[in-house]
Amino acid sequence: MLSHFFVYKKMKKKRYSTKKILLVYSAMIFIVVLISFAVSMYFSRSIKAAGKSGESHKSITGLDVDASDADFNKYYVMITSDRELDFWKSVYKGAFEEGVKNGVYVEMMGENLSEDYDEKELMEIAIASNVDGIILYSEESEEMNLLINEAVREDIPVVTVYGDSANSARCCYVSVGSYSLGREYGKQIIKIAKESELSNTTASTHMNDVLKVVVLVNSYSANSSQNLVVSGIKNVISTEQDIQTNIDMELAYVDNRNTFTTEESIRDIFRSQETPDVIVCLNETDTNCVYQSLVDYNKVGKSLILGYYDSESILRGISRNVIHSTVSVDTHQMGVYCVDAIKEFEETGNISQLKLVDVTLIDKNNVKDYLKETEEATE
Amino acid sequence: MREKHSRPPISLQVKLSSIFIMASVLIFIVNIMLVIGINRMTGEMDSVYRDNIKLNELAMSIGEVQSSMTDYLNTKTTDSLEKYYKSEQDYNKLISELNNDVSGDSYDLMEKNIRNMSEEYLQTTGYAIEAKRGRNVEKYSSEYDKASRLYNYINTYINSLNKERFKSNSTNFKDLLTAFRFFETVTLIVMFGAALGSTLFVIGFTSSLMDPVRKLAKSADEVAKGNFEIETIPITSNDEIGVVTKTFNNMVVSIRQYIEQIKENMEYERNMQEKELRIEANLKEAQLKYLQTQINPHFLFNTLNAGAQLAMMEEAQRTYDYIQNTAEFFRYNVREGNTTVKLRDEINLIDHYIYILNVRFSGDIKYEKDIDESVIDVLMPSMILQPVVENSVNHGIKEMEGKGKITLRVYSKDDFVCISVKDNGIGMSVEMIDKVLSGKLREDEKPSPVGAHGIGMNNVINRIRLFTDSEDSVSIISEGENKGTEVIIKLSKE
C-alpha cells in the first residue's frame, strides 16, 4: 500500500508517456542482449585460451621456442641415454631450433611417455612409428647396430651423436674431435705436473715425483671415441719432454649399464684405490659424480678434476677450485649438425661420415665469463 | 492532445495485453540467452574429455586384438580367429581416425606414432596368425614376441597420451569451470535485473494507465460530495479511460449549467412572490385605512340611495344628482376583491369625486379632461387616481378661492399610457418632490390632511411601482412655487 502510494506519488511527479516507456523497454532489451553478447564473447575467448594453453607446445625440456605455429613436414626423434642432463638438453635445443627453421619437428624420444624405455626400446618404437629421421646416442653394441641397420632398411636415416656405432649403417656421426679432446686433456695434465713441480721445489725437494692420473672410461661399451681420447692424452704425455715428474696414467672402468651404477663405480674408485692426483672425466655424469665424491670424502685439493661439459654445477666447481678445468663442447652446434646431417642425407643421399663440433677449454681464468652466460641464460 | 485524437484509439485491452507481452518477452529473451549459454557450456565440457574417451576406446580395442591373437595362437579355434578379424577391423577403423600429419603439436605426433606403430603391429599380428596356420612355430613365436613388444609400446603411448591429454584437459576444465561460474553470476545478475526491470516497467506502465482513472475517481468523489467547482481533468490517453474522462468532464460542466439555471429560476420566482406579497400588503393597508375612516360604507351607500330616491320624489333634480354621485363614489370604494380595474373606472370615479367637491365648494374647482378614448381600457390598480386628485385639491388649489383648476389628461406615448393630473396650485419644491418620490416624507412634514381619506401618496406611489415593476412609473413635475404641480403616471399598454 505504502509502496503503491510511493509509486503513485512518483508517477505524479514525472508523467511517463507511452513513448518514454517504450524507449526504456527497448533500452532494457538492448542491455540484456548486449550483456549476453559480451558474456558469450568472454566465454568463447576463455575457451579458446584454455584450449591453447592446454595444447601448446610445453613438452620438452622447457624450451621457450614456440613451435605451435610453425609449419612442419618432417618428424625426427632424438634418442639419448639420460634426457635430464644439461648436455643433452642443450644438444636437443640446438637440434630443435634448427629443426624449426627447416620445417622439422624434433622430438626428444620418451619425454612424454609414462614408462622409461632404454635406447634400444626407444629405437624399436621409433622404427615402428616410422619416423623421418633418428638422432641417436649410441655406444658401440651389436644390438644397437642391428637396430640401426633395421631403421636404415626402413629408409629411416640414423645419425649418431657423441657416441658412435661405427659398424652400423648410420649415415653420419656428429661428435667432438675425440683425439683433439684427448690432446687437450693431456696438455692440462702436463700443465698440472709443471705447477706441482714448481710448488714442490719451493717447499721441499721430492725428486721424481709421480703424478697419478686416472681416466674414467665406460666399461660396457666398445665406444671408439673414448679410446681416441685416451690415445690423445697418451700422445701428449709421451711427447712431452719438459718435465721430470713421472706421469702414471691408468684407466678406471665405470659401470654405466644403468642409471645408478655410474655413481657407485666412482665411489668404489675412491674407496679402494689410492687417491689419484688427477681424475679425467669424459662425460657430464662422471664429472658430477667425481665432484660430489671429492666433496663427500673430503679430498678437495688432493685430487684435481679435469671435467667434461660446462653445466652450471661444473662451472661452480671450477670457481670453487674443486674442478681444475673442463672442456666446453658446443652442444648447440652439435644439435644443429645432427639435423643438418639428416636433412643433407635426405636431399643428397650422401654425406660425410663425420662431423666435428668445436671444443673450448674452461679453467679458472675464463670461468667467470661462462658463469655469467649461464646465469643470463637461466634468467 | 489534438495529435493524439488524430491517431486511431488504442483500447485498454490492447495496452494491458502489450504490457504483459512485453514483460514476458523480456523474460523470454533472458531465458533464451541462458539456454543458449548453457547449451554451449555443456558442449564445451563434453568436448573436453572426448579425446580421452577416444583413447580409452583405442586401448580397449587393441587389447581385444592382442587377446584374440594370443587366444588363437594358443588354441587355434575358429572362434578366436573370427574374434581376431573382427577386433582387427575395429581397431583398423579406430586408428584410421588418428592424426597422420607432422605438426608442431607433440600430442598430435604421439597420435601419429600410435597410428604408425599400430599399423606395424597389425601387420605383425597378421604374420603371426599366418605362421600359426602354416604351423611355422619359430616364425609365429618370433612374430608374437614382436607384436607383444609393439603392443606394450602402443599401450604405453596410449596411456601417456591419455595422461597428458587428461592433464591439459583438466586445466581446460578448470578454466571452463571458472568461466561457467562467471557465466552463472552474470546470468543471475541479468535475471534479477530483468525481473526488477520488468516489474518497474509494469508498475510504471500500469501507473501511467491508472493515473487518469485515479484522478477521475478523485474528481467523482468530489462531485459526489457536492463540489462541482473542480478543474477539468486533462485527457492524456485515447482509450476507454480517455472517453470516460471526457464524458465526465462534459457531465460536470452540464450539471454546473443546470444548477445555475435552477438557481436563476428560483431567484426569479422568489422575487415574484415577494412582489405579490407586497402588492397585497399595500392594498390591504389601503383598504384598512379606508375601513378605518369609513364606518359602514354599505349603510352609508344605502342611506345615500334612500336620500336619492327621496330627492327624486320631491323632484329636486340637483339634490338627486348630488346624492347619486356621492352614492356612486362610495359604491366604487366598497367594491370587494377587485384590486385591478380599468382606467375608465378610475376616470369615472374622478368625475364623481370632482362633482361632489364642486357641490361642496360651490363649483370652485375647474375640471378639464383630455382623454384618449382608445387607451382607457388599460388595466391599473384601483384607488390610485382619486387619492392623487384629492392630494391636488387639498394641497394645491383648496386655498385658491375658486381659481383652482384640475386638468386630467390621458394620452399614449410610445408603449405607455400616460395619465397626467395637473393643478395650478402652490407647487412643490424640488426637495419636496424628491422626498415624496423616495417615500421619505416624515409625518410632521406632511401638510395636515383636511378631509382626506387618508390613503397617502406614499401608498399610491408604491402600488403603481409594484404594479408596473418600474421605479419611474410615477413622476412629479413642478416648475416652482405657485406654478402648479403635475403628477404623471405611466402605465404599460400591455
Short mmCIF file of N, CA and C in Angstrom, two decimals, chain B residues 343 378 380 385 408-411 417-421 487-491:
data_model
loop_
_atom_site.label_atom_id
_atom_site.label_comp_id
_atom_site.label_asym_id
_atom_site.label_seq_id
_atom_site.Cartn_x
_atom_site.Cartn_y
_atom_site.Cartn_z
N LEU B 343 -58.84 51.74 -16.42
CA LEU B 343 -58.59 53.17 -16.28
C LEU B 343 -59.92 53.94 -16.35
N VAL B 378 -57.08 50.25 -20.43
CA VAL B 378 -55.85 49.67 -19.87
C VAL B 378 -56.07 49.39 -18.38
N MET B 380 -55.19 48.92 -14.38
CA MET B 380 -54.34 49.57 -13.39
C MET B 380 -54.87 49.23 -12.00
N LEU B 385 -56.05 57.08 -8.82
CA LEU B 385 -56.26 58.45 -9.32
C LEU B 385 -56.95 59.34 -8.28
N LEU B 408 -57.08 66.69 -16.12
CA LEU B 408 -56.77 65.25 -16.24
C LEU B 408 -56.56 64.92 -17.70
N ARG B 409 -55.39 64.42 -17.99
CA ARG B 409 -55.12 64.06 -19.38
C ARG B 409 -54.72 62.57 -19.43
N VAL B 410 -55.28 61.93 -20.44
CA VAL B 410 -54.85 60.54 -20.69
C VAL B 410 -54.37 60.46 -22.13
N TYR B 411 -53.17 60.07 -22.35
CA TYR B 411 -52.64 60.00 -23.70
C TYR B 411 -51.64 58.83 -23.79
N VAL B 417 -49.18 54.22 -21.56
CA VAL B 417 -50.35 55.10 -21.43
C VAL B 417 -50.03 56.07 -20.29
N CYS B 418 -50.09 57.38 -20.59
CA CYS B 418 -49.73 58.35 -19.57
C CYS B 418 -51.00 59.01 -19.01
N ILE B 419 -51.02 59.07 -17.69
CA ILE B 419 -52.14 59.74 -17.02
C ILE B 419 -51.57 60.95 -16.29
N SER B 420 -52.00 62.11 -16.66
CA SER B 420 -51.45 63.33 -16.07
C SER B 420 -52.54 64.03 -15.26
N VAL B 421 -52.21 64.28 -13.99
CA VAL B 421 -53.12 65.07 -13.14
C VAL B 421 -52.38 66.36 -12.79
N VAL B 487 -48.73 65.47 -11.69
CA VAL B 487 -48.34 64.08 -11.37
C VAL B 487 -48.61 63.24 -12.61
N ILE B 488 -47.59 62.54 -13.08
CA ILE B 488 -47.76 61.72 -14.30
C ILE B 488 -47.54 60.25 -13.93
N ILE B 489 -48.54 59.48 -14.31
CA ILE B 489 -48.42 58.03 -14.07
C ILE B 489 -48.27 57.35 -15.42
N LYS B 490 -47.26 56.49 -15.53
CA LYS B 490 -47.03 55.79 -16.80
C LYS B 490 -47.41 54.32 -16.63
N LEU B 491 -48.36 53.91 -17.47
CA LEU B 491 -48.77 52.50 -17.43
C LEU B 491 -48.37 51.81 -18.72
#
